[in-house]
Structure formats: C-alpha cells, structure tokens
XYZ file of C-alpha atoms in Angstrom:
637
model
C -0.007 0.090 -0.050
C 2.778 2.687 1.417
C 4.824 1.629 -2.354
C 1.591 1.906 -4.075
C 1.306 5.313 -2.782
C 4.957 6.411 -3.144
C 4.511 5.242 -6.937
C 1.665 7.462 -7.370
C 3.367 10.231 -6.155
C 6.189 9.799 -8.164
C 3.852 9.753 -11.393
C 2.335 12.906 -10.025
C 5.601 14.522 -9.627
C 6.573 13.586 -13.164
C 3.482 14.952 -14.622
C 4.079 18.367 -12.958
C 7.560 18.309 -13.403
C 6.720 19.340 -17.111
C 7.021 23.019 -17.396
C 4.028 24.417 -19.819
C 6.183 27.015 -21.770
C 4.640 28.845 -24.575
C 6.556 29.982 -27.630
C 8.542 33.243 -27.151
C 10.270 35.979 -24.815
C 13.161 38.104 -24.653
C 15.040 40.873 -26.640
C 14.540 40.736 -30.318
C 18.119 42.300 -31.193
C 20.171 40.605 -33.341
C 17.136 38.355 -35.104
C 16.433 39.496 -38.796
C 12.953 40.962 -39.804
C 10.368 38.759 -41.654
C 11.423 39.245 -45.400
C 8.730 40.395 -47.928
C 9.006 37.296 -50.573
C 9.275 38.387 -54.298
C 5.765 39.162 -55.590
C 6.017 37.000 -58.927
C 7.369 34.039 -56.631
C 4.160 34.101 -54.642
C 1.863 34.404 -57.517
C 3.725 31.310 -59.507
C 3.190 29.543 -56.166
C -0.052 30.774 -55.599
C -1.101 29.171 -59.274
C 0.951 25.699 -58.625
C -0.683 25.343 -55.157
C -4.247 25.506 -56.517
C -4.154 24.304 -60.058
C -4.748 20.983 -59.189
C -7.359 21.578 -56.569
C -9.985 22.978 -58.489
C -11.676 22.743 -61.659
C -9.743 23.224 -64.942
C -12.551 26.141 -66.028
C -12.285 27.666 -62.806
C -8.319 27.629 -63.002
C -8.683 29.063 -66.715
C -10.592 31.995 -65.478
C -7.945 32.551 -62.099
C -4.566 32.223 -64.113
C -5.182 35.661 -65.973
C -6.568 37.253 -63.072
C -3.371 36.620 -61.553
C -1.361 37.592 -64.150
C -3.167 40.857 -64.416
C -2.290 41.415 -60.859
C 1.525 40.618 -61.176
C 1.861 42.610 -64.414
C 4.501 45.279 -64.921
C 2.722 48.336 -63.408
C 0.216 46.990 -61.906
C -1.780 46.807 -58.806
C 0.182 43.744 -57.410
C 3.519 45.759 -57.895
C 2.081 49.052 -56.129
C 0.642 47.055 -53.168
C 4.196 44.885 -53.037
C 6.083 48.514 -52.865
C 3.917 49.800 -49.849
C 4.325 46.520 -47.958
C 8.372 46.813 -48.501
C 7.887 50.306 -47.302
C 5.994 48.807 -44.439
C 8.579 46.406 -43.272
C 11.009 49.093 -42.777
C 9.456 50.854 -39.980
C 7.500 47.315 -38.613
C 9.361 44.921 -36.380
C 7.379 42.723 -38.498
C 5.274 43.826 -41.358
C 2.670 41.227 -41.134
C 2.250 40.756 -37.547
C -0.934 42.966 -37.078
C -2.707 41.702 -40.064
C -2.172 38.015 -38.902
C -3.593 38.618 -35.653
C -6.551 40.477 -36.615
C -7.248 38.190 -39.568
C -6.648 34.495 -37.567
C -8.149 35.586 -34.265
C -9.339 38.704 -33.196
C -11.934 39.404 -36.075
C -13.264 35.735 -35.860
C -16.578 35.947 -34.429
C -16.948 31.935 -33.482
C -17.169 30.805 -29.828
C -13.331 30.117 -28.535
C -13.743 26.957 -27.160
C -13.702 24.122 -30.107
C -13.130 26.554 -32.747
C -10.050 28.245 -31.483
C -8.818 27.428 -28.023
C -6.607 24.284 -28.452
C -6.102 22.081 -25.263
C -3.355 19.825 -24.081
C -4.652 16.718 -22.065
C -2.439 15.632 -19.746
C -1.730 12.084 -18.464
C -4.955 10.565 -16.315
C -4.180 11.041 -12.735
C -5.293 9.085 -10.073
C -6.696 10.911 -7.096
C -8.001 8.612 -4.169
C -9.298 11.706 -2.260
C -10.084 15.511 -2.649
C -7.003 16.167 -0.561
C -4.882 14.663 -3.291
C -6.745 17.059 -6.284
C -5.932 19.689 -4.127
C -2.128 18.629 -3.368
C -1.778 18.158 -6.909
C -3.231 21.808 -7.765
C -0.945 23.390 -5.321
C 2.309 21.861 -6.912
C 0.963 22.822 -10.146
C 0.319 26.362 -9.528
C 3.335 26.494 -7.258
C 5.300 25.089 -10.730
C 3.404 28.023 -12.727
C 4.852 30.727 -10.016
C 8.570 29.629 -10.411
C 8.239 29.721 -14.560
C 6.541 32.903 -14.331
C 9.732 34.140 -12.052
C 11.777 32.893 -14.685
C 9.795 34.805 -17.189
C 9.906 38.133 -15.200
C 13.849 37.923 -14.065
C 14.202 37.279 -17.962
C 16.285 34.052 -16.895
C 14.873 31.685 -19.844
C 17.272 30.546 -21.851
C 17.040 31.645 -25.621
C 15.361 28.739 -27.763
C 17.029 27.502 -30.911
C 15.859 25.853 -33.930
C 16.110 22.215 -34.233
C 16.215 20.120 -37.260
C 16.108 21.759 -40.511
C 18.005 24.782 -40.421
C 19.114 23.928 -36.672
C 21.010 26.173 -34.342
C 19.229 29.585 -35.507
C 17.984 31.456 -32.531
C 14.487 31.936 -32.268
C 12.514 35.069 -31.388
C 11.315 34.868 -27.623
C 9.065 37.651 -27.533
C 5.832 35.527 -26.948
C 6.838 34.421 -23.419
C 6.131 37.974 -22.083
C 2.181 37.484 -23.000
C 1.683 34.009 -21.209
C 0.574 35.562 -17.902
C -0.070 39.079 -18.870
C -2.499 39.169 -21.599
C -6.353 39.126 -21.871
C -8.861 38.718 -25.133
C -11.473 41.418 -24.899
C -14.783 40.560 -26.764
C -15.562 43.296 -28.658
C -18.989 43.896 -31.288
C -16.783 43.318 -34.577
C -13.413 42.573 -33.543
C -11.591 41.438 -30.288
C -8.952 43.385 -28.403
C -5.633 41.757 -27.061
C -4.768 43.408 -23.867
C -1.219 43.493 -22.202
C -1.096 44.363 -18.820
C 1.730 46.757 -18.073
C 4.278 45.855 -15.910
C 4.443 48.559 -12.785
C 7.538 49.664 -10.896
C 5.778 48.707 -7.528
C 3.920 45.593 -8.376
C 0.346 44.720 -6.932
C -0.197 41.334 -5.134
C -0.583 38.712 -8.281
C -3.512 36.919 -7.988
C -4.742 33.773 -9.981
C -8.455 32.900 -10.284
C -9.901 29.495 -9.115
C -12.896 27.983 -10.685
C -14.705 25.646 -8.405
C -18.580 24.561 -9.076
C -18.998 27.323 -11.663
C -18.047 29.810 -9.073
C -14.808 32.067 -9.176
C -12.325 32.863 -6.407
C -9.587 34.892 -6.061
C -6.482 33.303 -4.727
C -3.632 35.846 -3.598
C -0.611 33.974 -4.633
C 2.128 36.726 -3.404
C 1.145 38.558 -0.282
C 3.537 41.168 1.396
C 6.201 40.490 -1.230
C 6.260 36.964 -0.465
C 5.246 34.000 -2.753
C 3.023 31.312 -1.147
C 4.672 28.070 -0.756
C 2.793 24.910 -1.688
C 1.564 23.907 1.960
C -0.134 27.411 1.824
C -1.596 27.555 -1.650
C -3.072 23.965 -0.443
C -4.747 25.473 2.184
C -6.230 28.469 0.387
C -7.593 25.792 -2.062
C -9.229 23.759 0.632
C -10.876 26.999 2.119
C -12.110 27.516 -1.496
C -13.451 24.254 -1.857
C -15.270 24.748 1.452
C -16.702 28.174 0.120
C -17.871 26.610 -3.075
C -20.078 23.915 -0.938
C -21.914 26.592 0.569
C -25.365 26.414 -1.575
C -27.194 29.551 -0.180
C -23.779 31.531 -1.451
C -23.883 30.159 -5.398
C -24.285 32.512 -7.970
C -25.130 31.995 -11.562
C -22.231 30.510 -13.939
C -21.311 33.674 -15.526
C -18.380 31.761 -17.181
C -20.896 30.314 -19.626
C -21.141 33.578 -21.407
C -17.512 33.535 -22.261
C -18.074 30.008 -24.527
C -20.672 32.058 -26.513
C -19.718 33.728 -29.838
C -17.780 36.578 -29.598
C -20.322 39.266 -30.561
C -22.726 37.843 -27.902
C -20.072 37.632 -25.047
C -19.312 41.278 -25.843
C -22.981 42.378 -25.880
C -23.515 40.463 -22.584
C -20.270 42.130 -21.044
C -21.615 45.606 -21.988
C -24.527 44.782 -20.059
C -22.726 43.464 -16.967
C -20.087 46.435 -17.102
C -23.298 48.708 -15.978
C -22.922 47.354 -12.438
C -19.752 48.207 -10.353
C -19.771 44.566 -8.520
C -19.633 43.042 -11.937
C -16.806 45.820 -12.925
C -14.757 44.816 -10.083
C -15.012 41.195 -10.711
C -14.074 41.358 -14.338
C -11.423 43.397 -13.448
C -10.007 40.974 -11.130
C -10.265 37.979 -13.905
C -9.080 40.109 -16.512
C -5.754 40.838 -14.322
C -4.989 37.319 -12.879
C -1.960 35.450 -14.011
C -3.998 32.509 -14.859
C -7.209 30.180 -13.805
C -7.149 26.825 -12.107
C -10.578 24.751 -12.806
C -11.406 22.503 -10.416
C -13.530 20.318 -11.882
C -16.213 18.265 -10.425
C -16.284 14.183 -11.824
C -17.920 14.254 -15.193
C -19.357 10.709 -14.622
C -18.374 9.514 -18.345
C -15.795 6.889 -18.848
C -12.167 8.789 -19.013
C -11.152 7.454 -22.419
C -8.492 9.367 -24.367
C -11.217 10.740 -26.818
C -13.583 11.447 -23.716
C -10.687 13.452 -21.986
C -10.272 15.229 -25.128
C -14.033 16.384 -25.385
C -13.986 17.283 -21.743
C -11.097 19.560 -22.288
C -12.392 21.339 -25.118
C -15.899 22.487 -24.030
C -15.929 21.197 -20.512
C -18.670 18.880 -20.915
C -21.535 21.617 -21.285
C -23.683 23.338 -18.952
C -24.432 20.101 -16.925
C -21.241 19.152 -16.583
C -18.071 21.609 -16.228
C -18.951 23.992 -19.470
C -19.389 26.780 -16.951
C -16.479 26.717 -14.639
C -14.247 27.864 -17.554
C -13.283 31.765 -18.438
C -12.129 31.208 -22.087
C -10.614 34.935 -22.567
C -7.818 34.082 -20.266
C -4.604 32.649 -22.311
C -4.158 29.868 -19.781
C -6.879 27.578 -17.779
C -5.189 24.608 -15.829
C -7.998 21.987 -15.524
C -7.659 19.284 -12.342
C -10.600 17.157 -12.531
C -11.332 15.241 -9.262
C -11.958 12.405 -11.239
C -7.886 12.630 -12.983
C -8.923 14.626 -16.262
C -6.407 17.234 -16.273
C -4.863 19.526 -18.607
C -4.548 23.031 -20.020
C -6.794 25.249 -22.182
C -4.965 27.879 -24.371
C -6.529 31.017 -25.542
C -4.458 31.128 -28.763
C -4.345 34.635 -29.877
C -1.032 35.965 -27.580
C 1.117 32.988 -28.337
C 1.634 30.214 -30.418
C 0.724 26.441 -29.266
C 2.399 24.555 -26.566
C 6.083 23.170 -26.556
C 6.154 20.820 -23.600
C 10.175 20.808 -21.775
C 11.328 18.882 -18.789
C 10.926 21.554 -15.881
C 14.186 21.687 -13.823
C 13.471 23.113 -10.207
C 14.839 26.712 -10.148
C 16.938 28.324 -7.570
C 14.260 30.727 -6.113
C 13.828 31.044 -2.513
C 10.568 29.715 -1.223
C 8.652 31.566 1.293
C 8.162 30.037 4.776
C 4.885 29.464 5.747
C 2.422 32.413 6.940
C 0.995 32.692 10.292
C -2.139 34.335 8.928
C -3.502 33.882 5.409
C -6.271 36.433 4.280
C -9.266 34.375 3.251
C -9.611 33.746 -0.790
C -12.494 36.018 -2.108
C -15.562 34.848 -4.019
C -16.329 37.271 -6.943
C -19.470 38.779 -7.022
C -22.122 39.155 -9.710
C -25.257 41.084 -10.500
C -27.434 39.415 -13.004
C -30.127 41.610 -15.065
C -32.870 39.479 -16.479
C -30.912 39.938 -19.923
C -27.821 38.105 -18.581
C -30.328 35.666 -16.714
C -31.946 35.160 -20.201
C -28.862 34.565 -22.139
C -27.543 32.017 -19.363
C -30.844 30.243 -19.742
C -30.526 29.668 -23.410
C -26.719 28.722 -23.622
C -26.814 26.037 -25.970
C -25.611 22.278 -25.911
C -24.976 22.644 -29.760
C -21.239 22.797 -29.893
C -20.956 19.768 -27.122
C -23.300 18.037 -29.198
C -21.381 18.929 -32.602
C -17.991 18.125 -31.943
C -16.929 14.531 -33.334
C -13.578 13.772 -31.748
C -11.395 10.235 -31.983
C -8.318 10.085 -30.182
C -6.245 7.043 -31.729
C -3.144 5.700 -30.622
C -1.521 4.221 -33.919
C 0.691 1.354 -32.721
C 2.111 0.040 -36.354
C 4.947 1.654 -35.825
C 6.064 5.131 -35.165
C 9.068 7.606 -36.261
C 11.712 5.479 -35.715
C 10.678 3.326 -38.824
C 9.748 6.478 -40.668
C 13.705 7.638 -39.994
C 15.163 4.400 -41.003
C 13.531 4.755 -44.296
C 15.736 8.100 -44.179
C 12.452 10.254 -44.825
C 11.222 12.990 -42.046
C 8.677 11.513 -40.186
C 6.333 14.786 -40.204
C 6.623 15.113 -44.319
C 5.665 11.250 -44.187
C 2.914 11.857 -41.955
C 1.534 14.673 -44.127
C 1.360 12.639 -47.174
C -0.326 9.905 -45.103
C -3.010 12.422 -44.283
C -3.277 13.301 -48.072
C -3.782 9.634 -48.899
C -6.418 9.098 -46.397
C -8.339 12.190 -47.242
C -8.028 11.382 -50.925
C -9.162 7.668 -50.170
C -12.355 9.144 -47.977
C -13.199 11.807 -50.341
C -11.857 11.323 -53.919
C -9.920 14.343 -54.044
C -7.689 16.670 -52.331
C -8.153 19.816 -50.442
C -6.270 23.225 -49.397
C -4.663 22.150 -46.397
C -2.837 23.745 -43.581
C -0.040 22.803 -41.687
C 1.562 25.520 -39.169
C 4.991 26.279 -39.591
C 7.014 28.617 -36.976
C 8.487 31.721 -38.484
C 10.081 32.477 -35.061
C 13.523 32.837 -36.843
C 12.214 36.473 -37.175
C 11.365 39.382 -34.870
C 7.934 38.863 -33.248
C 7.332 35.837 -35.647
C 4.331 33.478 -35.353
C 3.259 31.017 -38.035
C 2.768 30.672 -41.476
C 1.425 27.678 -43.673
C 2.766 24.690 -45.458
C 0.393 23.846 -47.988
C 0.649 20.120 -47.745
C -1.606 19.373 -50.507
C 0.886 19.284 -53.247
C 0.544 18.004 -56.894
C 3.510 15.645 -55.962
C 1.374 14.290 -53.107
C -1.773 13.900 -55.497
C 0.247 12.145 -57.930
C 1.396 9.758 -55.192
C -2.161 9.209 -53.654
C -3.427 8.511 -57.364
C -1.019 5.597 -57.671
C -1.798 4.154 -54.574
C -5.475 4.250 -55.871
C -4.665 2.235 -59.291
C -2.303 -0.333 -57.314
C -2.633 -2.751 -60.518
C -1.341 -0.415 -63.136
C 1.983 1.015 -61.289
C 4.811 -0.738 -59.801
C 5.847 -0.452 -56.359
C 9.416 1.097 -57.576
C 7.279 3.681 -59.575
C 4.866 4.581 -56.328
C 8.196 4.570 -54.125
C 9.445 7.076 -56.453
C 6.134 9.007 -56.494
C 6.349 9.271 -52.432
C 9.906 9.946 -52.442
C 8.803 12.979 -54.834
C 5.990 13.721 -52.658
C 7.925 13.907 -49.350
C 10.614 16.216 -50.838
C 8.025 18.573 -52.212
C 6.747 18.619 -48.728
C 10.070 19.456 -47.136
C 10.864 22.005 -49.706
C 7.927 23.983 -48.949
C 8.722 23.600 -45.041
C 11.655 25.356 -45.564
C 10.337 27.913 -47.530
C 7.618 28.429 -44.720
C 10.048 28.348 -41.862
C 12.488 30.959 -43.603
C 9.484 33.671 -44.877
C 9.033 32.318 -48.310
C 5.789 30.819 -47.982
C 2.563 32.434 -49.700
C -0.276 32.636 -47.044
C 0.967 35.879 -44.968
C 2.558 37.450 -48.030
C -1.178 37.247 -49.895
C -2.877 38.588 -46.428
C -0.274 41.591 -46.430
C -1.217 42.547 -49.954
C -4.962 42.137 -49.401
C -4.976 44.155 -45.970
C -2.673 46.765 -47.280
C -5.234 47.475 -50.084
C -8.019 47.561 -47.734
C -5.776 50.094 -45.199
C -5.110 52.443 -48.500
C -8.883 52.316 -49.197
C -8.429 50.704 -52.631
C -10.621 48.654 -54.386
C -10.425 45.017 -53.609
C -8.068 43.596 -56.220
C -9.732 40.978 -58.364
C -7.488 38.234 -57.116
C -8.819 38.479 -53.587
C -12.772 38.446 -54.737
C -12.004 35.690 -57.420
C -13.463 32.092 -56.185
C -10.438 30.296 -56.288
C -8.781 32.936 -53.378
C -12.242 31.777 -51.159
C -11.293 28.304 -51.634
C -7.754 28.599 -51.228
C -8.111 29.679 -47.458
C -10.977 27.201 -46.689
C -9.114 24.939 -44.627
C -10.767 21.536 -45.091
C -7.866 19.803 -43.359
C -6.230 21.704 -40.703
C -3.138 20.091 -39.195
C -0.463 20.201 -37.210
C 2.574 17.994 -35.207
C 2.684 18.475 -31.431
C 5.771 16.124 -30.245
C 5.793 15.628 -26.406
C 8.172 13.189 -24.608
C 5.188 12.329 -22.197
C 2.139 10.426 -22.794
C -0.342 13.291 -23.018
C -1.574 14.781 -26.405
C -2.915 17.961 -27.885
C -6.453 18.538 -29.646
C -8.264 21.127 -31.298
C -11.703 21.364 -33.238
C -11.915 21.788 -37.186
C -11.798 25.121 -38.679
C -14.499 25.126 -41.045
C -17.977 23.200 -41.061
C -17.018 20.734 -43.255
C -13.600 19.874 -42.252
C -11.375 18.147 -40.100
C -8.640 19.153 -37.161
C -5.651 16.755 -37.505
C -3.068 17.131 -34.652
C -0.433 14.403 -34.277
C 2.463 13.225 -31.817
C 4.928 10.651 -33.705
C 6.527 8.910 -30.838
C 9.462 6.164 -31.297
C 6.891 3.021 -31.867
C 3.645 4.889 -32.071
C 1.833 7.666 -33.292
C -1.222 9.537 -31.586
C -3.493 11.326 -34.138
C -6.180 13.461 -32.665
C -9.098 13.851 -35.257
C -11.800 16.009 -35.216
C -15.052 17.138 -37.145
C -18.296 18.038 -36.601
C -21.617 15.882 -36.663
C -23.412 18.396 -38.502
C -21.654 18.096 -41.480
C -22.642 15.209 -43.756
C -19.244 15.252 -45.491
C -17.023 14.395 -42.583
C -16.845 11.590 -40.026
C -13.496 11.140 -37.649
C -13.891 7.847 -36.523
C -13.643 6.726 -40.711
C -10.977 9.383 -41.154
C -8.710 7.240 -38.520
C -10.026 3.830 -39.936
C -8.741 4.820 -43.210
C -5.881 6.583 -42.124
C -4.618 3.202 -39.738
C -5.220 1.552 -43.611
C -3.209 4.193 -45.378
C -0.116 4.121 -42.769
C 0.051 0.163 -43.120
C -0.136 0.590 -47.129
C 2.662 3.077 -46.906
C 4.974 0.877 -44.571
C 4.368 -2.351 -46.679
C 5.286 -0.076 -49.647
C 8.460 1.014 -47.952
C 9.531 -2.369 -47.137
C 9.045 -3.505 -50.476
C 10.229 -0.696 -52.748
C 12.832 1.446 -50.992
C 15.677 -0.202 -51.720
C 14.896 0.026 -55.390
C 14.140 3.927 -55.584
C 16.320 5.547 -53.009
C 16.637 9.254 -53.993
C 20.360 10.702 -54.237
C 19.810 13.407 -51.574
C 18.754 12.655 -48.033
C 14.989 14.399 -47.320
C 16.170 13.905 -43.632
C 13.980 16.903 -41.491
C 13.022 17.579 -37.872
C 10.911 15.322 -36.102
C 8.664 18.600 -36.514
C 10.499 20.654 -33.636
C 10.185 23.958 -35.645
C 6.505 23.509 -35.900
C 4.332 25.050 -33.519
C 0.719 24.124 -32.513
C -2.078 25.561 -34.829
C -5.581 25.218 -34.250
C -5.840 25.026 -37.802
C -6.233 28.359 -39.383
C -6.150 30.006 -35.955
C -2.727 28.596 -35.031
C-alpha cells in the first residue's frame, strides 16, 4: 500500500515536472526581420498550389486574374512596394494583419473553434486532498516559471532539425501571464497588462463549481509556498460548497460567440460589482479550474472532449473563463490538462522543467481568506445563461487514436522526415475518404524572425496528389514507381517546409497584400474576390504536429464546418492522432477518417519495406521531428 502511494506520488511529480512553456520571450535584438517574398514567386506558387485543387474551367479564369495582378506597373507591384515600405518601419510587417485575421476578427466561440488544449496523463486521485495537493504543486510550478520569465532568465530557444541552431524570437513568453482577450462587437482586442514599478499583489482565479475565487499568490512581497496554497485551495473548496452563496454560472458567457459575449459583457459592466469582478479576472495570472467528476468513462477521446468544452452546462462548461490565455483544468476524476486562448502566443511546447533556485517562502502564520467574486445578473443576462446551448458539445465528433503499427523510428530508417511522411499519409487518407485533395493547413513557425508567429505549409501538393492517385491505381503502377512518387511527394513537402520557416511561403504574403489594399482604402483587387482565393483559404484539412516526451496529447476542433482538425504526436514506436470534425456535416466522419488513416499508414509501410531499396533518392530528405513546428488550431494557430 505504501509502495503504491509512493509510486503514485512519483507519477504525479513526473507529470507536474513538465513545465508548460509557450513560445517566445526576450530581446528581439540580433534577429532578422521577416522578409517580404518576391511578388512573382508568390503568385507562381499560388497558381501551382491551386491548379490541381479546383476545376479546370475555374483555373482558366483564375490564371489571367493572377497574371493581371502581377503585371508590370499593375496593382500587385504597387501593393508590394507599400508592403516593403511597411516592413522598413515595423518589426514584423505581417504581425498585426495576421493577428486580426487569424483571431481577433473571428466571431466564432473560442472553445473547440479556436482554443487548443493539451490533455495530461490521467491522474489517479484517491481523495479531494490528493486533487488539491496536485493543484497546489501545479500552481507552485507556474509561479516559479513566471519568475523565470519576469527575471528574463529563460534560455534562448534555438531551432532544431531543418536549419538547426538558429536563435528563435522569445517575445511571446512575455504574454503568457499578462494578456487578456477582450470581446468586441466586431473585433476583439488583445490587452496586455503593463508592468508597474511597485507590483500589486499577484493573484490567480480559481474556478470551482462554476464560482470564481481570488487566490492571492504573492502577499507582502512573499510568494505562497505549496503548503499555504493547499490551505487556500481547501478554503475555496469549502466556500464553493455553501449552496446559499452560489451565484449563476457567469463563465458560460465566455463560451458564446464573440459578438454575443461582447454584448452580454456590456450589460454586465453597467453594475460596479460586476466591473470589479471582471477586473480581477482580466488582471489575473491564469485560471485553475477545479472540475467536478464528469460521470463519463475517461477514454482518451472523452478526456479530449471534456478538455475542449467542459462537457456543457450540466458538467463543467461553466467552470471556465475562455478569455484568459491559460486555464489549468484539474478534475476530481483525474481528467487534467490546459486550455489555451491562442491569440497571444503559439501553441504548446512541452519542456522538462528543472527546479529553479528561487527561495520558497516559509508558511505564513495568517493567510487572508480567498474572496468569492460576486455578480449581479440582470434579467437579460439570466436569459442568455438560460439559453446557452449544448450545440457545440453535441456537434463535436472526436477520435483520439494511438496508432501502434509503427512510429517515427521506422520512418527515420527509411531516411524520410517523420513530419513530411505523416503529412503525405493524411493526404492519402483524405483522398481515399473523399476522392480528392483540398487546401490544407500545416502550421510552420517563423520564430527565426522578429515577432515571428506562423505561416502555412500547403501540404496538398501536386506531388502528393500524384502519389495518392498511384496508390489508388495499384494494379497499373509498379511498387518501384509508387516508391519514387512517395519520395517526390516527401521532397516537395520538405521543400515547402523550408520555404515556410524562412519566411517565403505564400499565405502571409497574400494576406499582407490584401490587407494593405484595404488599409489604403483601395478597391479590393480581383485576385482576392476570385472564387479560387476563397477556396484557397477554406482549410478543410487543418493539421499540426505537437511532439511531446510524455504520454499526453494536444487537440483542437476543425476550422470550417465541413472540415477536419488533425493533430499528431509521433513517438518512437507509435503515433497519437487526434482527429476532430462536426457531426452536423454530412461530408465528414472522424471515425471513418481514423480507420482509413490506419489502413493508409499500413500500406505506406508495406510499400517502403518492398520498394525503398529500388528507389532511394540521391539526396536525403531527412528533416526535423517537427520541433520547428508550433501547434496551430487549424487556420487559427
């Protein structure tokens, strides 16, 4: 029994020894600016990326539109010149355009549609005290990590794999604990707390039973130790149990569409009590959500669903505040993870946390009681809470699958990039399910540049289409020919990856050209009103690689109603896939996609075993394990 308990404690410590680092912080000095790609290069690449994804008649209409835009003395040249001028006086010419387009102007609800989650290994809590001890340990780790950021003590990140050794922009780390996404009627605002000379007491918000409590974590310039944090969490738990004190589940409002939440917030702030409560939430470091048991079997798929939306109003859907960048979820049933509001920083990188040398404060003799946030709900707010729909919960179709046929070790033995190989497998799967390829998003980090975020690797290449068609016509094409086509597809994927991470991909550039025309109040260029452009940014397949060293996984929802979200985590001998879609779409099925994916991965393995020796390329397409990638919530990452 004692041995079991010791093992469980060790497991918890191991899980909590993982620091959650969110990409970027520090000085921009020495990093180059993001380049503006040559106009003609982008236009040629755009046509190449779309030629095989649209009907021939449509392409015949699009080609002259693109050629006219890029003609000497034309609109494209003028806008390119303006972008180059913008790049001279901005640290990053696309950052503001990208942030607004990807996140702030999006009116969809944050859960599922925008906020990715990391699902931690399932914990085995035997009692409430186990849960609170875990929470106290996690909070303590978060505070130590914040101290490293505040002291500018984090080591600079360097790129791995492709073009390894390049220093990366660290700017985003500063936004992890200081940002807040403020809802607006047409566009949200990313608010950053300004540091002060005399910092006020720092606090986190603890959500428990749909109630919100202020937990001061720095008192009289001393940080609470784990014992004190545990004491405070125990007090909060008891306060949350007092039924006559319970208030409506205001957190549900943050799970609504952004315009609806903005309207509800404008009603809330008319009352000073609500204004004070909102202010405390908006200025907190992060949220810790102590969830009630969900009452469902905690399979990987169910834990993913619960982390993405909380299970709706009858479970823990109201025990959240989605506008804060980080919400650590700790379920009494062991379902734990972190929910990220994605606009301030790029996805999640998991790094092994080493203990810092910070001095822990001794226990305080008198701890001020945590404070319950109060709300005054008008009939209008109560009506919104009453109709908060279960649609998002019912609509999400998720399948978390651990593919055990092989992992990245087998792929590397073929002298292939695991990421490129898996991307080709996803194209093969989509083709087998739907008989075509579609515009695909795979996020690629551009942190090599000042204020760099991400650009898109367009994985549905003509070379991928040639390979998947060959696999579909197995009787007519030899294995050696198929192997050659696979190598060509992987090389094309790798080449586009290099373009993307060096700032030469097309998506950010086209966005910049479109937005600067709008900024200059010019008529929208025909290139951007053309049907092909709308198709090109409707990402039916939204993908990303999030590798971890632990048995945990990242997931997110699709970014279009008829699309898939596909996040993957390649391990030595297996690959974890998290595939999402919407049940309301008659075109998609996560279960069918995953079943087909397993078959496609097996076929590719068989092909490699039979044909690799016959068609080995002269140059290696070895690439990173995806460490230059950053998690993207589809077109929102």
